[in-house]
Coordinates of C-alpha atoms in Angstrom, one line a residue:
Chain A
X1 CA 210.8 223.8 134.2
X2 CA 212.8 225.0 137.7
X3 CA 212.0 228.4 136.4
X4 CA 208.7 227.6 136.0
X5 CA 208.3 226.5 139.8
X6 CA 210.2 229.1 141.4
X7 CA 207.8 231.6 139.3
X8 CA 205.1 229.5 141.1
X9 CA 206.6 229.7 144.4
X10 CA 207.8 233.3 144.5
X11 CA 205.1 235.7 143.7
X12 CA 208.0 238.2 143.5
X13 CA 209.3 236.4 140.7
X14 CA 206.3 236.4 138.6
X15 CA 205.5 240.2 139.5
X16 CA 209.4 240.3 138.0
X17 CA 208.1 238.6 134.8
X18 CA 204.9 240.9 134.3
X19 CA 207.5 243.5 134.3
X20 CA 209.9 242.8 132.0
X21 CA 207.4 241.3 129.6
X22 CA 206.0 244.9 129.3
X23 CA 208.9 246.7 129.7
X24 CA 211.8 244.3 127.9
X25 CA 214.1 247.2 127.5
X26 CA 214.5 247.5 131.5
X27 CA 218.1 248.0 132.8
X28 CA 219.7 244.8 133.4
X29 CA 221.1 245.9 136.6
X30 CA 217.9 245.2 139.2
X31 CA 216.6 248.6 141.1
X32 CA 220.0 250.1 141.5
X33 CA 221.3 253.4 140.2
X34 CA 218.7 254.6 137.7
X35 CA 216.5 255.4 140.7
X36 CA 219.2 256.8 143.3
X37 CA 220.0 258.7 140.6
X38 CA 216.6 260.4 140.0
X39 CA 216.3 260.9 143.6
X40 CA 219.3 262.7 143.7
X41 CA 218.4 265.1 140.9
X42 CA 215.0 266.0 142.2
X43 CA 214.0 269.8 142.4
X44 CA 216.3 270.1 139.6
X45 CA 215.7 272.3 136.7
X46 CA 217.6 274.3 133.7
X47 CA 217.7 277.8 133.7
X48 CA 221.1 279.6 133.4
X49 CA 221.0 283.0 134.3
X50 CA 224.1 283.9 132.0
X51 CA 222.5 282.9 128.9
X52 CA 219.1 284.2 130.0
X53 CA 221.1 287.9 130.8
X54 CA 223.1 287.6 127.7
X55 CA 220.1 287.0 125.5
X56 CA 218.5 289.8 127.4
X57 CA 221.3 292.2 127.0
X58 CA 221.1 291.0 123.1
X59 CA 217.6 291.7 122.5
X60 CA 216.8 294.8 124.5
X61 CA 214.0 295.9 122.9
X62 CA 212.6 292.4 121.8
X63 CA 210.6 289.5 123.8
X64 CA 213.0 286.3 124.7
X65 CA 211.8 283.6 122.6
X66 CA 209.3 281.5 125.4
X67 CA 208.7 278.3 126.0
X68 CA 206.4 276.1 123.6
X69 CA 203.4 274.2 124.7
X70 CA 206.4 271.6 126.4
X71 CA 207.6 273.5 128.7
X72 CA 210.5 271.7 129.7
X73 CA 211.5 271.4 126.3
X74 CA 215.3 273.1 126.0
X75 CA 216.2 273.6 122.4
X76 CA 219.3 275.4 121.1
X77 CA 216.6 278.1 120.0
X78 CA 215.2 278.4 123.2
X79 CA 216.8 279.9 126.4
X80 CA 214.3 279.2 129.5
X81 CA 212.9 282.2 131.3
X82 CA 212.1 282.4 135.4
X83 CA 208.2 282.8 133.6
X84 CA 209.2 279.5 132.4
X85 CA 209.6 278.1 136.0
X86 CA 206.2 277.1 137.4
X87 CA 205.4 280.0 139.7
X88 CA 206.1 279.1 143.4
X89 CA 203.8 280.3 146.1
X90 CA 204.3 280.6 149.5
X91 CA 201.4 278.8 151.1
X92 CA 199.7 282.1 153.0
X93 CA 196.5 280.4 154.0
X94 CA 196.9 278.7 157.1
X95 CA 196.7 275.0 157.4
X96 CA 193.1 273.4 157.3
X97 CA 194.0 271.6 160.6
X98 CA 193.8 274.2 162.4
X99 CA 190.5 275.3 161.1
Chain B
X1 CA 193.9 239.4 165.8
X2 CA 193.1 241.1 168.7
X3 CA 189.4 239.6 169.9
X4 CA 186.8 242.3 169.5
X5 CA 185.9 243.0 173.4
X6 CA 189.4 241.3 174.6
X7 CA 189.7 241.8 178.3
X8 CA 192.5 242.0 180.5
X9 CA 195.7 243.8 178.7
X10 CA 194.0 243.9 175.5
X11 CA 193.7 247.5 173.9
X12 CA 190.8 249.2 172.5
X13 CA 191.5 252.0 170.6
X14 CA 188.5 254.2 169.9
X15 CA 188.0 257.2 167.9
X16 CA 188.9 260.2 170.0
X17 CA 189.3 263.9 167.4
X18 CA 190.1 263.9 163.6
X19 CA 191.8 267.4 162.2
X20 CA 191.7 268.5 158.6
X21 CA 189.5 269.1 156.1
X22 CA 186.3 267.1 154.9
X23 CA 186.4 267.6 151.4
X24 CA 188.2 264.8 148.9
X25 CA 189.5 267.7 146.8
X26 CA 193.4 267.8 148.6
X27 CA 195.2 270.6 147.9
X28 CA 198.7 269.6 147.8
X29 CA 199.9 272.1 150.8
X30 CA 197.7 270.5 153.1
X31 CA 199.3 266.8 152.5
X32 CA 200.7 266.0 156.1
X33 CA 204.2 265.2 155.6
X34 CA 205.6 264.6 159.5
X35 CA 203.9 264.1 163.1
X36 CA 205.7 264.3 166.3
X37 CA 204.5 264.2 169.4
X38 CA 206.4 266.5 172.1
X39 CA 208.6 264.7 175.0
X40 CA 205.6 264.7 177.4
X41 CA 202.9 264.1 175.0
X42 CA 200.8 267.1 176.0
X43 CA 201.9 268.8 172.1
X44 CA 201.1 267.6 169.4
X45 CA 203.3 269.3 166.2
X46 CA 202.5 268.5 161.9
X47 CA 203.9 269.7 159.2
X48 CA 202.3 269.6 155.5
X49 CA 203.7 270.1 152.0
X50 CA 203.1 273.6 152.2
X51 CA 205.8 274.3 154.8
X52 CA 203.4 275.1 157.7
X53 CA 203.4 273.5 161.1
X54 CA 200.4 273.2 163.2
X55 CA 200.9 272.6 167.3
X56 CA 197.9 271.2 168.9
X57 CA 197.8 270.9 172.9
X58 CA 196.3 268.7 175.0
X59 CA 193.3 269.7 177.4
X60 CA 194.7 270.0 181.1
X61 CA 193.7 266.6 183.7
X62 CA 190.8 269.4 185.2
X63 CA 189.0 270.1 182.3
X64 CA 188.0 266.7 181.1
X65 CA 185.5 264.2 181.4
X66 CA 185.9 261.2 183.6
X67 CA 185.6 258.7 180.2
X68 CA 188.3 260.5 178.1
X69 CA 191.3 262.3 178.3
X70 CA 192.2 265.6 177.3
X71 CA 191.5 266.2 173.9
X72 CA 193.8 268.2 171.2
X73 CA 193.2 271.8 170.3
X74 CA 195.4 273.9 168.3
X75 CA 198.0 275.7 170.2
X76 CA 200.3 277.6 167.6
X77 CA 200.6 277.8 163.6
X78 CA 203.1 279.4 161.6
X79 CA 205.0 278.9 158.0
X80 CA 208.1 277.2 159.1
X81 CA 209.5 276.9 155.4
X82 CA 209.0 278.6 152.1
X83 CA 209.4 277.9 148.7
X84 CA 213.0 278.5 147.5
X85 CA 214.8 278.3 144.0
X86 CA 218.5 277.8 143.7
X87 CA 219.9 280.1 141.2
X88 CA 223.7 278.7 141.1
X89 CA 222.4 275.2 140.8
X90 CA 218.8 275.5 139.2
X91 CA 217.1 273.8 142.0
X92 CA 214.1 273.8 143.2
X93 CA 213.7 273.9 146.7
X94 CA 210.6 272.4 148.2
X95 CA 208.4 273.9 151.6
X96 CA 207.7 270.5 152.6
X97 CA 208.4 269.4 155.9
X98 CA 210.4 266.5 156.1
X99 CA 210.9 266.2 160.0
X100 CA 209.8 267.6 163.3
X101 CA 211.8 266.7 166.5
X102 CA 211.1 269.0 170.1
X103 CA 213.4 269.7 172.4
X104 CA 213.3 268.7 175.9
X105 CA 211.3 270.9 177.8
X106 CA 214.3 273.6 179.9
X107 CA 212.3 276.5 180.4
X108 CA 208.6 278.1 180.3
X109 CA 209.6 277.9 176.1
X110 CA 209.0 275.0 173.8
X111 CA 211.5 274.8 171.1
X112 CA 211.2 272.3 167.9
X113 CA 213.4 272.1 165.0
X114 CA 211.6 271.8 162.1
X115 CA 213.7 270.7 158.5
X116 CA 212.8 270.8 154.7
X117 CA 214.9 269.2 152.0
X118 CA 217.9 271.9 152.7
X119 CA 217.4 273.9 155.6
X120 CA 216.7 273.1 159.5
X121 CA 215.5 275.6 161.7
X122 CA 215.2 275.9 165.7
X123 CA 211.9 277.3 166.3
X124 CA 211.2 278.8 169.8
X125 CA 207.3 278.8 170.9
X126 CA 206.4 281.0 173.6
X127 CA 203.3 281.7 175.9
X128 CA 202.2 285.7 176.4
X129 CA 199.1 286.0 178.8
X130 CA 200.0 289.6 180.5
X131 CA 201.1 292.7 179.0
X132 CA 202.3 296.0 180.4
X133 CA 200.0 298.8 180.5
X134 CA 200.1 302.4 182.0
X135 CA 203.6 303.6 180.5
X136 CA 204.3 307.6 181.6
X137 CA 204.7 308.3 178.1
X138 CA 202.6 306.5 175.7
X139 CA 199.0 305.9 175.0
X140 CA 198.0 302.2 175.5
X141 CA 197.9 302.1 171.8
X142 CA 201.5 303.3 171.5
X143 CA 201.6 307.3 170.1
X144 CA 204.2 308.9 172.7
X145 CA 202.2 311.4 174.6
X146 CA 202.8 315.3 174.6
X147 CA 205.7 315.2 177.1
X148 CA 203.8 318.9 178.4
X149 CA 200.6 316.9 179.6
X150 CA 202.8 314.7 181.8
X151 CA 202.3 316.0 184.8
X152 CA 202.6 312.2 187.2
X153 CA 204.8 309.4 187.0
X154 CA 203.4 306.3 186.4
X155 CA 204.8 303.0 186.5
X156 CA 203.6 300.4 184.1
X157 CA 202.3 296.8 185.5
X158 CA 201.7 293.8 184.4
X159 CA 198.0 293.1 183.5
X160 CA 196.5 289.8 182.1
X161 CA 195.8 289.6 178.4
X162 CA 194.4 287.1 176.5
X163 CA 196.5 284.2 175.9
X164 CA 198.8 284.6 172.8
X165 CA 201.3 282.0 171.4
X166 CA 204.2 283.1 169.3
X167 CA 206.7 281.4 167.2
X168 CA 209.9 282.6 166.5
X169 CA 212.8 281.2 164.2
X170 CA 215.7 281.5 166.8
X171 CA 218.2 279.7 164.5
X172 CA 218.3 279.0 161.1
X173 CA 221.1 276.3 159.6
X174 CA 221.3 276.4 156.4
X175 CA 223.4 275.7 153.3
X176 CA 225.2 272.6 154.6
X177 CA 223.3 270.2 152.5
X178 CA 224.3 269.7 148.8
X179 CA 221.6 266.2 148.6
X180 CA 218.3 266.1 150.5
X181 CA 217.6 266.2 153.9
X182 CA 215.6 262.8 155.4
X183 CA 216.4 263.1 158.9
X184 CA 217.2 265.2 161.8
X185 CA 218.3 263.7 165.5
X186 CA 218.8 265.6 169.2
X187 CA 220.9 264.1 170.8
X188 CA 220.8 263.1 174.5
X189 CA 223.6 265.6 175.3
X190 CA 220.6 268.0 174.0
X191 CA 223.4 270.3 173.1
X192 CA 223.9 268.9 169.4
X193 CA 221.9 267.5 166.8
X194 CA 222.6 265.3 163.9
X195 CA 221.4 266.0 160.1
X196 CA 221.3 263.7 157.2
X197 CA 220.7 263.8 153.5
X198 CA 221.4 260.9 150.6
X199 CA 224.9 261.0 151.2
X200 CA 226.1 262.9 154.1
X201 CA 225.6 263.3 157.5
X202 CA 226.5 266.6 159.5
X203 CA 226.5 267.4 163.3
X204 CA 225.7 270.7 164.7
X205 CA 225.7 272.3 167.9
X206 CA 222.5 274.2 168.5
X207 CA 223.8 277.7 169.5
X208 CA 226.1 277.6 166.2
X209 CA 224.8 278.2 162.9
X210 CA 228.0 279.0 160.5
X211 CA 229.4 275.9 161.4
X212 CA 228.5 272.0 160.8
X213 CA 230.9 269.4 161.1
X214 CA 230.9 266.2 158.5
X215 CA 230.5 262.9 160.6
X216 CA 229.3 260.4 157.6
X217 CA 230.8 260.5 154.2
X218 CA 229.2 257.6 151.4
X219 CA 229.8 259.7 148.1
X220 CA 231.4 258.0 145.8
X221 CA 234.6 259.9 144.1
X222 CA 232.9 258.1 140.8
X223 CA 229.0 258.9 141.2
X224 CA 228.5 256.5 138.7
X225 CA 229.7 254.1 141.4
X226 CA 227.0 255.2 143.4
X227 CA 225.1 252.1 144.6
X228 CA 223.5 252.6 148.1
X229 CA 222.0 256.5 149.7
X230 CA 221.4 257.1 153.5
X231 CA 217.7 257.0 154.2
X232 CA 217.2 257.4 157.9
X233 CA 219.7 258.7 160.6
X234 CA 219.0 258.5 164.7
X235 CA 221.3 259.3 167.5
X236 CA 220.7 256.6 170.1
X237 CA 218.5 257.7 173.0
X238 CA 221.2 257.4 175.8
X239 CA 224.4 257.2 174.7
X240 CA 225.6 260.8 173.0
X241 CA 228.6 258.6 171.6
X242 CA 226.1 257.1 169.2
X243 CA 223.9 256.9 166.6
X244 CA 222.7 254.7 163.2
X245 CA 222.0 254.9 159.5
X246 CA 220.0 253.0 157.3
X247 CA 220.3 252.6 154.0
X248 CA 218.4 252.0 150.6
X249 CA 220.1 248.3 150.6
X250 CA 218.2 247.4 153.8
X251 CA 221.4 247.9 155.8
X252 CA 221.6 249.8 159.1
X253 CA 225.2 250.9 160.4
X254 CA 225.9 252.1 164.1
X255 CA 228.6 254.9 164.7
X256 CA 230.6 255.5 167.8
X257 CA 231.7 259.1 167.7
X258 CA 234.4 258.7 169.4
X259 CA 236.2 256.2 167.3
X260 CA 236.6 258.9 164.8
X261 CA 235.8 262.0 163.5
X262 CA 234.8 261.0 160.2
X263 CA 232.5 258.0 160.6
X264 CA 232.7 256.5 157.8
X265 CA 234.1 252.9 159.1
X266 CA 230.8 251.8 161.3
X267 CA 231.0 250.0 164.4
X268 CA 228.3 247.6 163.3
X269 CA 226.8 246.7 160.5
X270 CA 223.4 245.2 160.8
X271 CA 221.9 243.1 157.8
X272 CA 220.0 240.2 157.5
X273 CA 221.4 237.7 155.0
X274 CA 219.2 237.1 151.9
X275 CA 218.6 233.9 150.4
X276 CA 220.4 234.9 146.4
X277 CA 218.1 232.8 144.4
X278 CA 215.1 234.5 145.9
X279 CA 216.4 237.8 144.2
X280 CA 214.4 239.4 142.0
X281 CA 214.5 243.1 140.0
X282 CA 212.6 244.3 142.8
X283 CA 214.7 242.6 145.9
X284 CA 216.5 245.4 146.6
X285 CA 213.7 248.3 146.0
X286 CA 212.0 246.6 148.7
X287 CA 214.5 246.2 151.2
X288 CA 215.6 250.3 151.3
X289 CA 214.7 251.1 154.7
X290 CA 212.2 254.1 155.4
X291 CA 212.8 254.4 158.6
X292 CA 215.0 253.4 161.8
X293 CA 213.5 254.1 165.5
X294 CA 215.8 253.2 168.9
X295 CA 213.7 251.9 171.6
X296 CA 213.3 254.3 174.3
X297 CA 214.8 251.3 176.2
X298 CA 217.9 251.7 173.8
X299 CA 218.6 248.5 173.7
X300 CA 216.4 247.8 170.3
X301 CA 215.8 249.3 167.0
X302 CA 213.3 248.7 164.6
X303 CA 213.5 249.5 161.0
X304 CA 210.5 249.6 158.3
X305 CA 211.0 248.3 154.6
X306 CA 208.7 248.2 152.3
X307 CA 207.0 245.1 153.1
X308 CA 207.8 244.4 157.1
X309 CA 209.2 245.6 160.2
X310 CA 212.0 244.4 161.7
X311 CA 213.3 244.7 165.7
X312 CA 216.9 244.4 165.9
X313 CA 219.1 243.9 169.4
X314 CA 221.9 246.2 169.2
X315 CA 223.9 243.2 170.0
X316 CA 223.2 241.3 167.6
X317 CA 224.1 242.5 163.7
X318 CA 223.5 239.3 161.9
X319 CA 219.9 239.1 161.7
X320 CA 216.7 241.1 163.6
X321 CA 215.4 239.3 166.7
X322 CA 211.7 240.4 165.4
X323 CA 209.9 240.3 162.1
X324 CA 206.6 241.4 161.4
X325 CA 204.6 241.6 158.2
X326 CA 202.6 244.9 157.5
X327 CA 201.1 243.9 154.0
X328 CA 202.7 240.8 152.5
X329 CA 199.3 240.1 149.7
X330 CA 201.4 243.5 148.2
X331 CA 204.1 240.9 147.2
X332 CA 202.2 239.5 144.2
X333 CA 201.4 243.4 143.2
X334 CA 204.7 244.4 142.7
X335 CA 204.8 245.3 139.5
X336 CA 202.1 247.3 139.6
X337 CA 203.1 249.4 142.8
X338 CA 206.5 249.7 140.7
X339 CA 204.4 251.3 137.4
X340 CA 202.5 253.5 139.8
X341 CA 205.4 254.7 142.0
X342 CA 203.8 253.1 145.1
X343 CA 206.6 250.6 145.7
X344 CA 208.7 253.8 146.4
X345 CA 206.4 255.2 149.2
X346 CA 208.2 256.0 152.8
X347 CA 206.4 254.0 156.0
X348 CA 207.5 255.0 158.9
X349 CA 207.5 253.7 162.4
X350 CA 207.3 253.7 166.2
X351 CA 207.3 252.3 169.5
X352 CA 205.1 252.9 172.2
X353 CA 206.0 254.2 175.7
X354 CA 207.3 250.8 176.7
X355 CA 208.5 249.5 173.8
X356 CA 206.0 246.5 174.1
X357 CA 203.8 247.7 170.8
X358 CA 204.7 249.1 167.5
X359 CA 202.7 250.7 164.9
X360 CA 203.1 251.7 161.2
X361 CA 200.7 252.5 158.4
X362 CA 199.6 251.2 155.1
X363 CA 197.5 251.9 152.3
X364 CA 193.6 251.7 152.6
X365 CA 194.0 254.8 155.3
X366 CA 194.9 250.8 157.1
X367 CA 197.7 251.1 160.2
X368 CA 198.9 247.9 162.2
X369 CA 200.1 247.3 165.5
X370 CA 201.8 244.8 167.0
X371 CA 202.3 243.7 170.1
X372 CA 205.8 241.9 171.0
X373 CA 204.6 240.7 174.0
X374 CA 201.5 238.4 172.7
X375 CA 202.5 238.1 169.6
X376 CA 199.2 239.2 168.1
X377 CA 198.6 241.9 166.0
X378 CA 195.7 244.1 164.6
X379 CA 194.7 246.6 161.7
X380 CA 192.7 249.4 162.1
X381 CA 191.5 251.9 159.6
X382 CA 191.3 256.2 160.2
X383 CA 188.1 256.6 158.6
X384 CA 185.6 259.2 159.0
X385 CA 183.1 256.8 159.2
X386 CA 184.2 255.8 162.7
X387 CA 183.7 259.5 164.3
X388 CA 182.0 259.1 167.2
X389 CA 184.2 259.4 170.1
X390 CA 184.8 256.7 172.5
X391 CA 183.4 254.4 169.4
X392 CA 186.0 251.4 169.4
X393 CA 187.4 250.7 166.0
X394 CA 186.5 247.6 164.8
X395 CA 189.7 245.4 163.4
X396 CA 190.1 244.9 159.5
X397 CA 191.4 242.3 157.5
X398 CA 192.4 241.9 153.7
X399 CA 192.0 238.9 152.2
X400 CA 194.6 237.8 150.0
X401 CA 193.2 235.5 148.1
X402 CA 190.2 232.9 147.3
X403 CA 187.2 233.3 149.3
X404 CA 186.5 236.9 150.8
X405 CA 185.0 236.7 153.7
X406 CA 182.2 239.1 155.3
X407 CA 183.9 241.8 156.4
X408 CA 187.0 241.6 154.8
X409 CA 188.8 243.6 152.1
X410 CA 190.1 242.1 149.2
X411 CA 193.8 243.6 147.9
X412 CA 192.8 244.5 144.3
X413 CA 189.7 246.5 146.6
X414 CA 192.6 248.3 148.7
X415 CA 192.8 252.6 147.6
X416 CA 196.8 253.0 146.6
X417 CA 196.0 256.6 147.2
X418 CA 195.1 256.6 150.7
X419 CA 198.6 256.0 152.5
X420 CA 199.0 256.5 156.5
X421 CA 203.1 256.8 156.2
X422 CA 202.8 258.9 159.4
X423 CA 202.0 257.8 162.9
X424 CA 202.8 258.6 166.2
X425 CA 202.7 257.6 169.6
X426 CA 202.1 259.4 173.0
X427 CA 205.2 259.1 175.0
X428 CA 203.5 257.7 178.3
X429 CA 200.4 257.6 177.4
X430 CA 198.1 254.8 174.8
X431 CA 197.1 258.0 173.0
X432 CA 197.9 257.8 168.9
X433 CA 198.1 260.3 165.9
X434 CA 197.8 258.6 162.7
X435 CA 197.8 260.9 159.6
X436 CA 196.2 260.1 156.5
X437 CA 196.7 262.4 153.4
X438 CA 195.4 265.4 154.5
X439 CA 193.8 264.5 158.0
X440 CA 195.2 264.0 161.6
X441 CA 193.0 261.4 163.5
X442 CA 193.6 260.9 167.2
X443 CA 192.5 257.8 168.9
X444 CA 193.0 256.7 172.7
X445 CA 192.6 253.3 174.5
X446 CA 189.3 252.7 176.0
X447 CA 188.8 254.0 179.2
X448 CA 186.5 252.8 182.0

């Protein structure tokens, strides 16, 4: 019945109740390292240029297996390609604020 | 609230220029990342997603109308940043601008540094309004001329051209970063600067680019006993000995410089003491701090969470002297904001000229002020529908719960998407730049 209250009292605590109700499986460990850890590891993606030069140098005259429809999808069949890595643009327009 | 036609201090802040684009289709280069107003307020620099930089500058005293002051026009653009990839470590390397400090003013030259997620660069901005013309042995439009038709001399002069503004990349530090870069500080010796990512915090000198000495250390020799990243980093405006960082557990430590050369061990440790059986999953997400401002006083700091901002006295660590709520009806959304990422979104914060107001954004296109004088405090929305200049913006207010009033906004009406996480505040002046997601709006105090 305390808990009861407090979920009455704190708002947080019932917004911490929605949450684990739909996701039970959250870690037990409250905010912590799961998301310092993703923000640590942003930009990051897998493309190793030895086994992308390796499988070149294998297959001269063939294409390099590509990505599926997943594109982020690493298999042992599947070596990613720089096409695989969404194409990066510098932006050359100039900025709409100084339209 | 502030009354609607308060008189005596009370301000008015009325619509003044709005920059940007009309359209609600927002390409993601033109989302306004950082604003930064120069140290005498006449620039005005942004940087966007894309990695460009926009300098507006403000209309000289002569030009204006008696009712308004000088407005902003653009004054320079260039691509400070580009798109990298990191081969060795298979990372992608975003354009976005993350921070914009300027110099102080030494010569005819304004210089900035300008900083995405790994790289900061000094950028030098420069004024060309004459040109010399009539050399002896070129054509004005530079082919050397037959050295047999040169029968005078002829000295070149200086003639007046059309006013041209360059940029230039004067320095470029890079590669001292293995994490993120969230902040970048000049400090007051305005010979070195300080830069700082999740985990690490370097100081530079500005002439030197191959070299960057390690002040702040917090990785862990176990990352899986990482707890706590660094998410904003100031050197204190007076003392060159000095500076903070805040942290993603709502902590702030202070540094003396000259204690040590590896800071590691702070000098203070500001936190305010939480209340353990009020702790819930999201306790801590909420408490990471966003941003961390000195008063140009230097005897405060103020430092935005997710929820409130908080004034602390330097001299006192245990607790901030000042709390004030930006949105607290977001506290039953929680979960929500969590599912849709919102919970994670970066306010910042600042002071005006004499640290008697602050001012930080929210969501609606919504940005508070409030005044630690009187206590009182206001919201105000950036909103095209306001554009008339010298309209004055009428206050809002979001009803939590129950009844709405006329008027009023209730939270489950509120737009997640439209976030002002940038603001900024004329140095002397009560002359604002609030940035919505793609928009820069300008507004000024009434004047009579």
């Amino acid at each position: 019945q305390d808990t009861q209250e407090k979920e009455g009292i704190l708002p947080e605590r019932a917004e911490e109740a929605k949450l684990k109700a739909k996701y039970p499986s959250l870690g037990q460990k409250p905010g912590g390292s799961d998301f310092l850890m993703k923000r640590l590891q942003k930009g990051q993606k897998y493309f190793d240029s030895g086994d992308y030069n390796m499988a070149k140098a294998k297959m001269k005259n063939k294409q390099l297996p590509s990505a599926g429809p997943d594109k982020t999808l690493v298999t042992g069949d599947h070596i990613p390609t720089p096409q695989d890595l969404p194409q990066r643009k510098s932006s050359l327009v100039t900025s709409k604020l100084a339209g | 609230l502030f009354p609607g036609a308060g008189g005596g201090n009370d301000i008015q802040w009325c619509f003044s220029q709005v920059k940007g684009a009309v359209d609600d289709d927002v390409a993601e280069a033109d989302i306004i990342s950082t604003v930064e107003f120069n140290h005498s307020g006449e620039l005005l620099a942004t940087g966007d997603k894309g990695g460009r930089v926009v300098i507006f500058q403000q209309e000289q005293e002569n030009k204006i109308q008696s009712h308004s002051r000088g407005e902003y026009n653009v004054y320079s653009t260039f691509q400070s940043h580009e798109p990298e990839f990191d081969y060795l470590k298979s990372l992608e390397i975003e354009e976005k601008i993350n921070k914009i400090r300027w110099l102080p003013q030494k010569n005819a030259a304004q210089f900035l540094l300008s900083t995405n997620d790994k790289t900061i660069k000094l950028w030098k901005i420069s004024e060309r309004d004459k040109r010399p013309e009539g050399y002896n042995l070129k054509e004005e439009d530079g082919r050397y001329r037959d050295p047999t038709t040169v029968t005078t001399l002829r000295v070149p002069v200086f003639r007046p051209m059309d006013l041209m503004v360059e940029a230039s990349p004067r320095r470029i530090f890079a590669n001292a970063h293995t994490y993120h870069i969230n902040s970048i500080s000049i400090n007051s010796d305005y010979e070195t600067y300080l830069s700082a990512d999740d985990l690490r915090i370097n100081l530079w000198h500005l002439e030197i680019t191959d070299r960057s000495f390690n002040i702040v250390d917090i990785k862990p020799a176990n990352m899986e006993e990482l707890t706590e990243v660094i998410t904003a980093a100031e050197f204190h405006p007076n003392s060159c000995n000095t500076f903070v960082y805040s942290s993603s557990k709502g902590t702030i430590r202070l540094c003396d410089m000259r204690a040590s050369a590896l800071c590691d061990r702070h000098s203070k440790l500001f936190e305010e003491p939480e209340d353990p059986s009020n702790r819930s999953f999201f306790s801590e997400i909420i408490s990471s701090i966003s941003d961390v401002k000195f008063s140009h006083s230097g005897r405060y700091m103020m430092t935005r969470d997710y929820l409130s901002v908080k004034i602390w006295d330097l001299n006192m660590e245990n607790r901030p002297v000042e709390t004030y709520q930006v949105h607290e009806y977001l506290r039953s959304k929680l979960c929500s904001l969590y599912e849709n990422d919102c919970i994670f979104d970066k306010f910042e914060c600042c002071w005006n000229g004499s640290d008697s107001v602050v001012m930080t954004g929210s969501y609606n296109n919504f940005f508070r002020m409030f005044d630690r004088n009187t206590k009182r405090d206001i919201t105000l929305e950036a909103s095209r529908e306001n554009n008339k200049p010298r309209t004055v913006l009428k206050p809002r207010k979001v009803c939590a719960s129950g009844k709405r009033k006329k008027d009023e906004i209730s939270v489950d009406s509120l737009d997640f998407n439209k976030k002002i996480l940038h603001t900024a505040w004329h140095p002397k002046e009560n002359i604002i730049a609030v940035a919505t997601t793609n928009n820069l709006y300008i507004f000024q105090d009434k004047v009579n």
